[in-house]
Each structure stands twice: as structure tokens, then as C-alpha cells.
N, CA, C and O atoms as a Tinker XYZ file with bonds, in Angstrom:
   316  protein
     1  N      0.825000   -1.188000    0.000000    73     2
     2  CA     0.000000    0.000000    0.000000    64     1     3
     3  C      0.868000    1.251000    0.000000    63     2     4     5
     4  O      1.912000    1.302000    0.650000    81     3
     5  N      0.429000    2.231000   -0.722000    73     3     6
     6  CA     1.132000    3.505000   -0.792000    64     5     7
     7  C      0.275000    4.562000   -0.098000    63     6     8     9
     8  O     -0.118000    5.556000   -0.709000    81     7
     9  N     -0.010000    4.334000    1.193000    73     7    10
    10  CA    -0.909000    5.228000    1.925000    64     9    11
    11  C     -0.358000    5.552000    3.302000    63    10    12    13
    12  O      0.498000    4.849000    3.837000    81    11
    13  N     -0.876000    6.642000    3.859000    73    11    14
    14  CA    -0.542000    7.051000    5.214000    64    13    15
    15  C     -1.785000    7.655000    5.840000    63    14    16    17
    16  O     -2.820000    7.759000    5.181000    81    15
    17  N     -1.698000    8.052000    7.096000    73    15    18
    18  CA    -2.839000    8.652000    7.785000    64    17    19
    19  C     -2.652000   10.156000    7.877000    63    18    20    21
    20  O     -1.547000   10.655000    8.090000    81    19
    21  N     -3.759000   10.862000    7.710000    73    19    22
    22  CA    -3.785000   12.306000    7.886000    64    21    23
    23  C     -4.688000   12.604000    9.076000    63    22    24    25
    24  O     -5.873000   12.271000    9.067000    81    23
    25  N     -4.121000   13.232000   10.097000    73    23    26
    26  CA    -4.863000   13.617000   11.295000    64    25    27
    27  C     -4.864000   15.131000   11.378000    63    26    28    29
    28  O     -3.810000   15.757000   11.492000    81    27
    29  N     -6.064000   15.725000   11.320000    73    27    30
    30  CA    -6.198000   17.182000   11.352000    64    29    31
    31  C     -7.030000   17.574000   12.561000    63    30    32    33
    32  O     -8.063000   16.966000   12.839000    81    31
    33  N     -6.573000   18.593000   13.278000    73    31    34
    34  CA    -7.304000   19.158000   14.410000    64    33    35
    35  C     -7.473000   20.653000   14.137000    63    34    36    37
    36  O     -6.493000   21.375000   13.956000    81    35
    37  N     -8.728000   21.105000   14.109000    73    35    38
    38  CA    -9.020000   22.514000   13.838000    64    37    39
    39  C    -10.076000   22.995000   14.822000    63    38    40    41
    40  O    -11.260000   23.037000   14.489000    81    39
    41  N     -9.657000   23.361000   16.036000    73    39    42
    42  CA   -10.620000   23.809000   17.042000    64    41    43
    43  C    -11.499000   24.950000   16.522000    63    42    44    45
    44  O    -11.001000   25.927000   15.963000    81    43
    45  N    -12.789000   24.809000   16.713000    73    43    46
    46  CA   -13.738000   25.826000   16.274000    64    45    47
    47  C    -14.274000   25.629000   14.870000    63    46    48    49
    48  O    -15.219000   26.309000   14.471000    81    47
    49  N    -13.693000   24.717000   14.117000    73    47    50
    50  CA   -14.172000   24.478000   12.754000    64    49    51
    51  C    -15.443000   23.633000   12.779000    63    50    52    53
    52  O    -15.639000   22.806000   13.669000    81    51
    53  N    -16.293000   23.854000   11.795000    73    51    54
    54  CA   -17.515000   23.061000   11.627000    64    53    55
    55  C    -17.314000   21.957000   10.593000    63    54    56    57
    56  O    -18.037000   20.961000   10.592000    81    55
    57  N    -16.323000   22.140000    9.708000    73    55    58
    58  CA   -16.061000   21.155000    8.658000    64    57    59
    59  C    -14.609000   21.234000    8.217000    63    58    60    61
    60  O    -13.979000   22.290000    8.261000    81    59
    61  N    -14.096000   20.084000    7.788000    73    59    62
    62  CA   -12.747000   19.990000    7.223000    64    61    63
    63  C    -12.863000   19.348000    5.852000    63    62    64    65
    64  O    -13.529000   18.325000    5.693000    81    63
    65  N    -12.222000   19.941000    4.873000    73    63    66
    66  CA   -12.224000   19.392000    3.519000    64    65    67
    67  C    -10.790000   19.191000    3.060000    63    66    68    69
    68  O     -9.917000   20.019000    3.320000    81    67
    69  N    -10.559000   18.070000    2.369000    73    67    70
    70  CA    -9.242000   17.756000    1.834000    64    69    71
    71  C     -9.353000   17.782000    0.311000    63    70    72    73
    72  O    -10.189000   17.103000   -0.284000    81    71
    73  N     -8.490000   18.582000   -0.295000    73    71    74
    74  CA    -8.486000   18.745000   -1.748000    64    73    75
    75  C     -7.149000   18.307000   -2.321000    63    74    76    77
    76  O     -6.150000   18.236000   -1.604000    81    75
    77  N     -7.133000   18.011000   -3.621000    73    75    78
    78  CA    -5.879000   17.754000   -4.316000    64    77    79
    79  C     -5.029000   19.019000   -4.225000    63    78    80    81
    80  O     -5.568000   20.126000   -4.220000    81    79
    81  N     -3.723000   18.868000   -4.155000    73    79    82
    82  CA    -2.825000   20.019000   -4.008000    64    81    83
    83  C     -2.793000   20.882000   -5.265000    63    82    84    85
    84  O     -2.714000   22.107000   -5.181000    81    83
    85  N     -2.854000   20.246000   -6.415000    73    83    86
    86  CA    -2.748000   20.995000   -7.664000    64    85    87
    87  C     -4.097000   21.534000   -8.102000    63    86    88    89
    88  O     -5.130000   20.878000   -7.964000    81    87
    89  N     -4.058000   22.752000   -8.635000    73    87    90
    90  CA    -5.264000   23.371000   -9.164000    64    89    91
    91  C     -5.433000   22.993000  -10.631000    63    90    92    93
    92  O     -4.455000   22.797000  -11.352000    81    91
    93  N     -6.682000   22.894000  -11.057000    73    91    94
    94  CA    -6.981000   22.648000  -12.457000    64    93    95
    95  C     -6.816000   23.915000  -13.273000    63    94    96    97
    96  O     -6.455000   24.961000  -12.734000    81    95
    97  N     -7.075000   23.830000  -14.560000    73    95    98
    98  CA    -6.944000   24.984000  -15.446000    64    97    99
    99  C     -7.880000   26.118000  -15.055000    63    98   100   101
   100  O     -7.585000   27.286000  -15.307000    81    99
   101  N     -9.015000   25.774000  -14.436000    73    99   102
   102  CA    -9.978000   26.800000  -14.030000    64   101   103
   103  C     -9.690000   27.352000  -12.631000    63   102   104   105
   104  O    -10.441000   28.188000  -12.129000    81   103
   105  N     -8.605000   26.888000  -12.000000    73   103   106
   106  CA    -8.217000   27.393000  -10.687000    64   105   107
   107  C     -8.831000   26.654000   -9.517000    63   106   108   109
   108  O     -8.543000   26.971000   -8.363000    81   107
   109  N     -9.677000   25.668000   -9.800000    73   107   110
   110  CA   -10.309000   24.917000   -8.715000    64   109   111
   111  C     -9.495000   23.674000   -8.374000    63   110   112   113
   112  O     -8.647000   23.235000   -9.152000    81   111
   113  N     -9.771000   23.115000   -7.191000    73   111   114
   114  CA    -9.112000   21.885000   -6.751000    64   113   115
   115  C    -10.151000   20.775000   -6.635000    63   114   116   117
   116  O    -11.314000   21.039000   -6.331000    81   115
   117  N     -9.738000   19.546000   -6.874000    73   115   118
   118  CA   -10.627000   18.394000   -6.753000    64   117   119
   119  C    -10.758000   18.013000   -5.277000    63   118   120   121
   120  O     -9.753000   17.817000   -4.594000    81   119
   121  N    -11.995000   17.907000   -4.786000    73   119   122
   122  CA   -12.234000   17.507000   -3.400000    64   121   123
   123  C    -11.998000   16.008000   -3.273000    63   122   124   125
   124  O    -12.537000   15.217000   -4.046000    81   123
   125  N    -11.184000   15.625000   -2.288000    73   123   126
   126  CA   -10.831000   14.228000   -2.076000    64   125   127
   127  C    -11.665000   13.615000   -0.948000    63   126   128   129
   128  O    -12.039000   12.445000   -1.024000    81   127
   129  N    -11.958000   14.394000    0.093000    73   127   130
   130  CA   -12.734000   13.891000    1.228000    64   129   131
   131  C    -12.858000   14.951000    2.294000    63   130   132   133
   132  O    -12.449000   16.096000    2.106000    81   131
   133  N    -13.435000   14.552000    3.432000    73   131   134
   134  CA   -13.574000   15.493000    4.532000    64   133   135
   135  C    -14.486000   14.980000    5.623000    63   134   136   137
   136  O    -14.926000   13.830000    5.593000    81   135
   137  N    -14.766000   15.838000    6.586000    73   135   138
   138  CA   -15.623000   15.526000    7.729000    64   137   139
   139  C    -16.388000   16.777000    8.137000    63   138   140   141
   140  O    -15.888000   17.893000    7.998000    81   139
   141  N    -17.602000   16.585000    8.641000    73   139   142
   142  CA   -18.354000   17.685000    9.248000    64   141   143
   143  C    -18.030000   17.687000   10.731000    63   142   144   145
   144  O    -18.883000   17.386000   11.566000    81   143
   145  N    -16.792000   18.027000   11.049000    73   143   146
   146  CA   -16.301000   18.023000   12.427000    64   145   147
   147  C    -15.014000   18.843000   12.476000    63   146   148   149
   148  O    -14.485000   19.260000   11.445000    81   147
   149  N    -14.524000   19.064000   13.693000    73   147   150
   150  CA   -13.288000   19.823000   13.868000    64   149   151
   151  C    -12.053000   18.929000   13.831000    63   150   152   153
   152  O    -10.927000   19.422000   13.908000    81   151
   153  N    -12.258000   17.619000   13.714000    73   151   154
   154  CA   -11.136000   16.683000   13.629000    64   153   155
   155  C    -11.351000   15.719000   12.472000    63   154   156   157
   156  O    -12.481000   15.420000   12.086000    81   155
   157  N    -10.241000   15.242000   11.931000    73   155   158
   158  CA   -10.274000   14.280000   10.842000    64   157   159
   159  C     -9.130000   13.311000   11.062000    63   158   160   161
   160  O     -8.030000   13.724000   11.430000    81   159
   161  N     -9.371000   12.038000   10.843000    73   159   162
   162  CA    -8.338000   11.012000   10.966000    64   161   163
   163  C     -8.657000    9.925000    9.944000    63   162   164   165
   164  O     -9.443000    9.017000   10.217000    81   163
   165  N     -8.044000   10.023000    8.772000    73   163   166
   166  CA    -8.356000    9.102000    7.679000    64   165   167
   167  C     -7.095000    8.708000    6.929000    63   166   168   169
   168  O     -6.086000    9.413000    6.962000    81   167
   169  N     -7.171000    7.582000    6.261000    73   167   170
   170  CA    -6.088000    7.125000    5.396000    64   169   171
   171  C     -6.224000    7.793000    4.027000    63   170   172   173
   172  O     -7.321000    7.885000    3.475000    81   171
   173  N     -5.102000    8.253000    3.492000    73   171   174
   174  CA    -5.055000    8.852000    2.164000    64   173   175
   175  C     -3.855000    8.278000    1.423000    63   174   176   177
   176  O     -2.873000    7.874000    2.045000    81   175
   177  N     -3.929000    8.241000    0.110000    73   175   178
   178  CA    -2.775000    7.852000   -0.681000    64   177   179
   179  C     -1.642000    8.838000   -0.400000    63   178   180   181
   180  O     -1.883000   10.015000   -0.133000    81   179
   181  N     -0.419000    8.349000   -0.464000    73   179   182
   182  CA     0.728000    9.238000   -0.258000    64   181   183
   183  C      0.699000   10.330000   -1.312000    63   182   184   185
   184  O      0.408000   10.075000   -2.480000    81   183
   185  N      1.007000   11.558000   -0.885000    73   183   186
   186  CA     1.026000   12.674000   -1.821000    64   185   187
   187  C      0.735000   13.992000   -1.136000    63   186   188   189
   188  O      0.668000   14.070000    0.091000    81   187
   189  N      0.562000   15.030000   -1.945000    73   187   190
   190  CA     0.317000   16.380000   -1.447000    64   189   191
   191  C     -1.170000   16.704000   -1.493000    63   190   192   193
   192  O     -1.872000   16.337000   -2.435000    81   191
   193  N     -1.636000   17.399000   -0.458000    73   191   194
   194  CA    -3.049000   17.771000   -0.336000    64   193   195
   195  C     -3.166000   19.191000    0.191000    63   194   196   197
   196  O     -2.204000   19.755000    0.712000    81   195
   197  N     -4.358000   19.762000    0.049000    73   195   198
   198  CA    -4.676000   21.091000    0.571000    64   197   199
   199  C     -5.867000   20.915000    1.508000    63   198   200   201
   200  O     -6.928000   20.459000    1.085000    81   199
   201  N     -5.694000   21.276000    2.785000    73   199   202
   202  CA    -6.739000   21.094000    3.797000    64   201   203
   203  C     -7.366000   22.454000    4.112000    63   202   204   205
   204  O     -6.662000   23.444000    4.311000    81   203
   205  N     -8.705000   22.486000    4.153000    73   203   206
   206  CA    -9.441000   23.717000    4.436000    64   205   207
   207  C    -10.379000   23.477000    5.613000    63   206   208   209
   208  O    -11.157000   22.523000    5.615000    81   207
   209  N    -10.296000   24.357000    6.621000    73   207   210
   210  CA   -11.203000   24.323000    7.767000    64   209   211
   211  C    -12.231000   25.428000    7.584000    63   210   212   213
   212  O    -11.877000   26.575000    7.313000    81   211
   213  N    -13.514000   25.078000    7.734000    73   211   214
   214  CA   -14.598000   26.042000    7.571000    64   213   215
   215  C    -15.378000   26.182000    8.860000    63   214   216   217
   216  O    -15.509000   25.238000    9.638000    81   215
   217  N    -15.896000   27.386000    9.067000    73   215   218
   218  CA   -16.702000   27.669000   10.253000    64   217   219
   219  C    -18.149000   27.909000    9.879000    63   218   220   221
   220  O    -18.652000   27.334000    8.913000    81   219
   221  N    -18.823000   28.762000   10.646000    73   219   222
   222  CA   -20.224000   29.094000   10.391000    64   221   223
   223  C    -20.402000   29.649000    8.987000    63   222   224   225
   224  O    -19.596000   30.455000    8.522000    81   223
   225  N    -21.455000   29.217000    8.320000    73   223   226
   226  CA   -21.745000   29.727000    6.981000    64   225   227
   227  C    -20.717000   29.354000    5.937000    63   226   228   229
   228  O    -20.596000   30.032000    4.917000    81   227
   229  N    -19.973000   28.285000    6.174000    73   227   230
   230  CA   -18.924000   27.802000    5.259000    64   229   231
   231  C    -17.788000   28.793000    5.051000    63   230   232   233
   232  O    -17.066000   28.707000    4.058000    81   231
   233  N    -17.621000   29.731000    5.975000    73   231   234
   234  CA   -16.516000   30.685000    5.879000    64   233   235
   235  C    -15.197000   29.980000    6.175000    63   234   236   237
   236  O    -15.083000   29.273000    7.177000    81   235
   237  N    -14.213000   30.166000    5.321000    73   235   238
   238  CA   -12.898000   29.546000    5.521000    64   237   239
   239  C    -12.202000   30.236000    6.689000    63   238   240   241
   240  O    -12.042000   31.457000    6.702000    81   239
   241  N    -11.788000   29.425000    7.680000    73   239   242
   242  CA   -11.094000   29.995000    8.834000    64   241   243
   243  C     -9.600000   29.662000    8.826000    63   242   244   245
   244  O     -8.811000   30.330000    9.494000    81   243
   245  N     -9.215000   28.634000    8.076000    73   243   246
   246  CA    -7.794000   28.276000    7.957000    64   245   247
   247  C     -7.620000   27.299000    6.806000    63   246   248   249
   248  O     -8.541000   26.563000    6.451000    81   247
   249  N     -6.428000   27.305000    6.230000    73   247   250
   250  CA    -6.094000   26.335000    5.192000    64   249   251
   251  C     -4.591000   26.108000    5.186000    63   250   252   253
   252  O     -3.811000   26.971000    5.591000    81   251
   253  N     -4.200000   24.917000    4.715000    73   251   254
   254  CA    -2.777000   24.570000    4.759000    64   253   255
   255  C     -2.487000   23.459000    3.763000    63   254   256   257
   256  O     -3.314000   22.572000    3.553000    81   255
   257  N     -1.308000   23.511000    3.151000    73   255   258
   258  CA    -0.835000   22.426000    2.299000    64   257   259
   259  C     -0.147000   21.391000    3.182000    63   258   260   261
   260  O      0.618000   21.741000    4.081000    81   259
   261  N     -0.423000   20.118000    2.921000    73   259   262
   262  CA     0.181000   19.036000    3.705000    64   261   263
   263  C      0.689000   17.945000    2.769000    63   262   264   265
   264  O      0.247000   17.828000    1.626000    81   263
   265  N      1.633000   17.147000    3.281000    73   263   266
   266  CA     2.158000   16.004000    2.537000    64   265   267
   267  C      1.943000   14.752000    3.373000    63   266   268   269
   268  O      2.388000   14.673000    4.518000    81   267
   269  N      1.251000   13.768000    2.786000    73   267   270
   270  CA     1.034000   12.471000    3.438000    64   269   271
   271  C      2.115000   11.528000    2.930000    63   270   272   273
   272  O      2.299000   11.370000    1.723000    81   271
   273  N      2.830000   10.901000    3.867000    73   271   274
   274  CA     3.909000    9.974000    3.533000    64   273   275
   275  C      3.441000    8.550000    3.777000    63   274   276   277
   276  O      2.806000    8.266000    4.793000    81   275
   277  N      3.751000    7.658000    2.853000    73   275   278
   278  CA     3.343000    6.257000    2.972000    64   277   279
   279  C      3.864000    5.649000    4.260000    63   278   280   281
   280  O      5.036000    5.807000    4.602000    81   279
   281  N      2.986000    4.950000    4.976000    73   279   282
   282  CA     3.374000    4.258000    6.194000    64   281   283
   283  C      3.542000    5.150000    7.408000    63   282   284   285
   284  O      4.010000    4.687000    8.449000    81   283
   285  N      3.170000    6.424000    7.301000    73   283   286
   286  CA     3.339000    7.340000    8.421000    64   285   287
   287  C      2.048000    8.095000    8.712000    63   286   288   289
   288  O      1.129000    8.127000    7.893000    81   287
   289  N      2.000000    8.697000    9.890000    73   287   290
   290  CA     0.873000    9.529000   10.306000    64   289   291
   291  C      1.315000   10.994000   10.228000    63   290   292   293
   292  O      2.311000   11.385000   10.837000    81   291
   293  N      0.566000   11.789000    9.477000    73   291   294
   294  CA     0.834000   13.213000    9.348000    64   293   295
   295  C     -0.162000   13.957000   10.226000    63   294   296   297
   296  O     -1.371000   13.843000   10.021000    81   295
   297  N      0.329000   14.719000   11.203000    73   295   298
   298  CA    -0.540000   15.454000   12.111000    64   297   299
   299  C     -0.462000   16.945000   11.821000    63   298   300   301
   300  O      0.622000   17.513000   11.688000    81   299
   301  N     -1.637000   17.569000   11.726000    73   299   302
   302  CA    -1.722000   18.992000   11.380000    64   301   303
   303  C     -2.718000   19.655000   12.327000    63   302   304   305
   304  O     -3.786000   19.105000   12.598000    81   303
   305  N     -2.365000   20.835000   12.829000    73   303   306
   306  CA    -3.287000   21.645000   13.614000    64   305   307
   307  C     -3.492000   22.954000   12.863000    63   306   308   309
   308  O     -2.538000   23.642000   12.501000    81   307
   309  N     -4.752000   23.275000   12.640000    73   307   310
   310  CA    -5.096000   24.532000   11.974000    64   309   311
   311  C     -5.632000   25.504000   13.025000    63   310   312   313
   312  O     -6.472000   25.134000   13.846000    81   311
   313  N     -5.142000   26.755000   12.997000    73   311   314
   314  CA    -5.616000   27.730000   13.993000    64   313   315
   315  C     -7.076000   28.080000   13.793000    63   314   316
   316  O     -7.626000   28.883000   14.546000    81   315
């Protein structure tokens, strides 16, 4: 398997979304997964991702680029 775990903690967030790191020609990113919670702990294929934490009314409160490494746990805290 070429996968690792991504653990995200975003206190105060209502939702976490994980997108592909690269943007398409139209500037958008492909949504890979997420949770309607302030924490996420899921397996993802090894690679680069863009994590977005949203609050009330889907307002973005934080975002960060992350790299998931095969066989490892990547931990991220978003303010």
C-alpha cells in the first residue's frame, strides 16, 4: 500500500475538507474527502493535499498544504 494517515485538528471548525494540491486549469481543486467536524483522521494515498477548515456559513477559517507519507501519520493543527 502507498498510503498514510492524515490527522487534522481545527478547534472551532464546523467542517474539514481535503483537496488535491494541484489546481486545475480553471483554478479549482478536486475535493478528495472530509468531515463535518473539527477533527479528521483518515487514510489517504501518499502525496500532497490542501486542507481547508470552515466555520459558520462555510466561511474559511484556515487552510494549509500538507504532505502524506506512505506508512506514516501526518498530524496537522489549523488555527
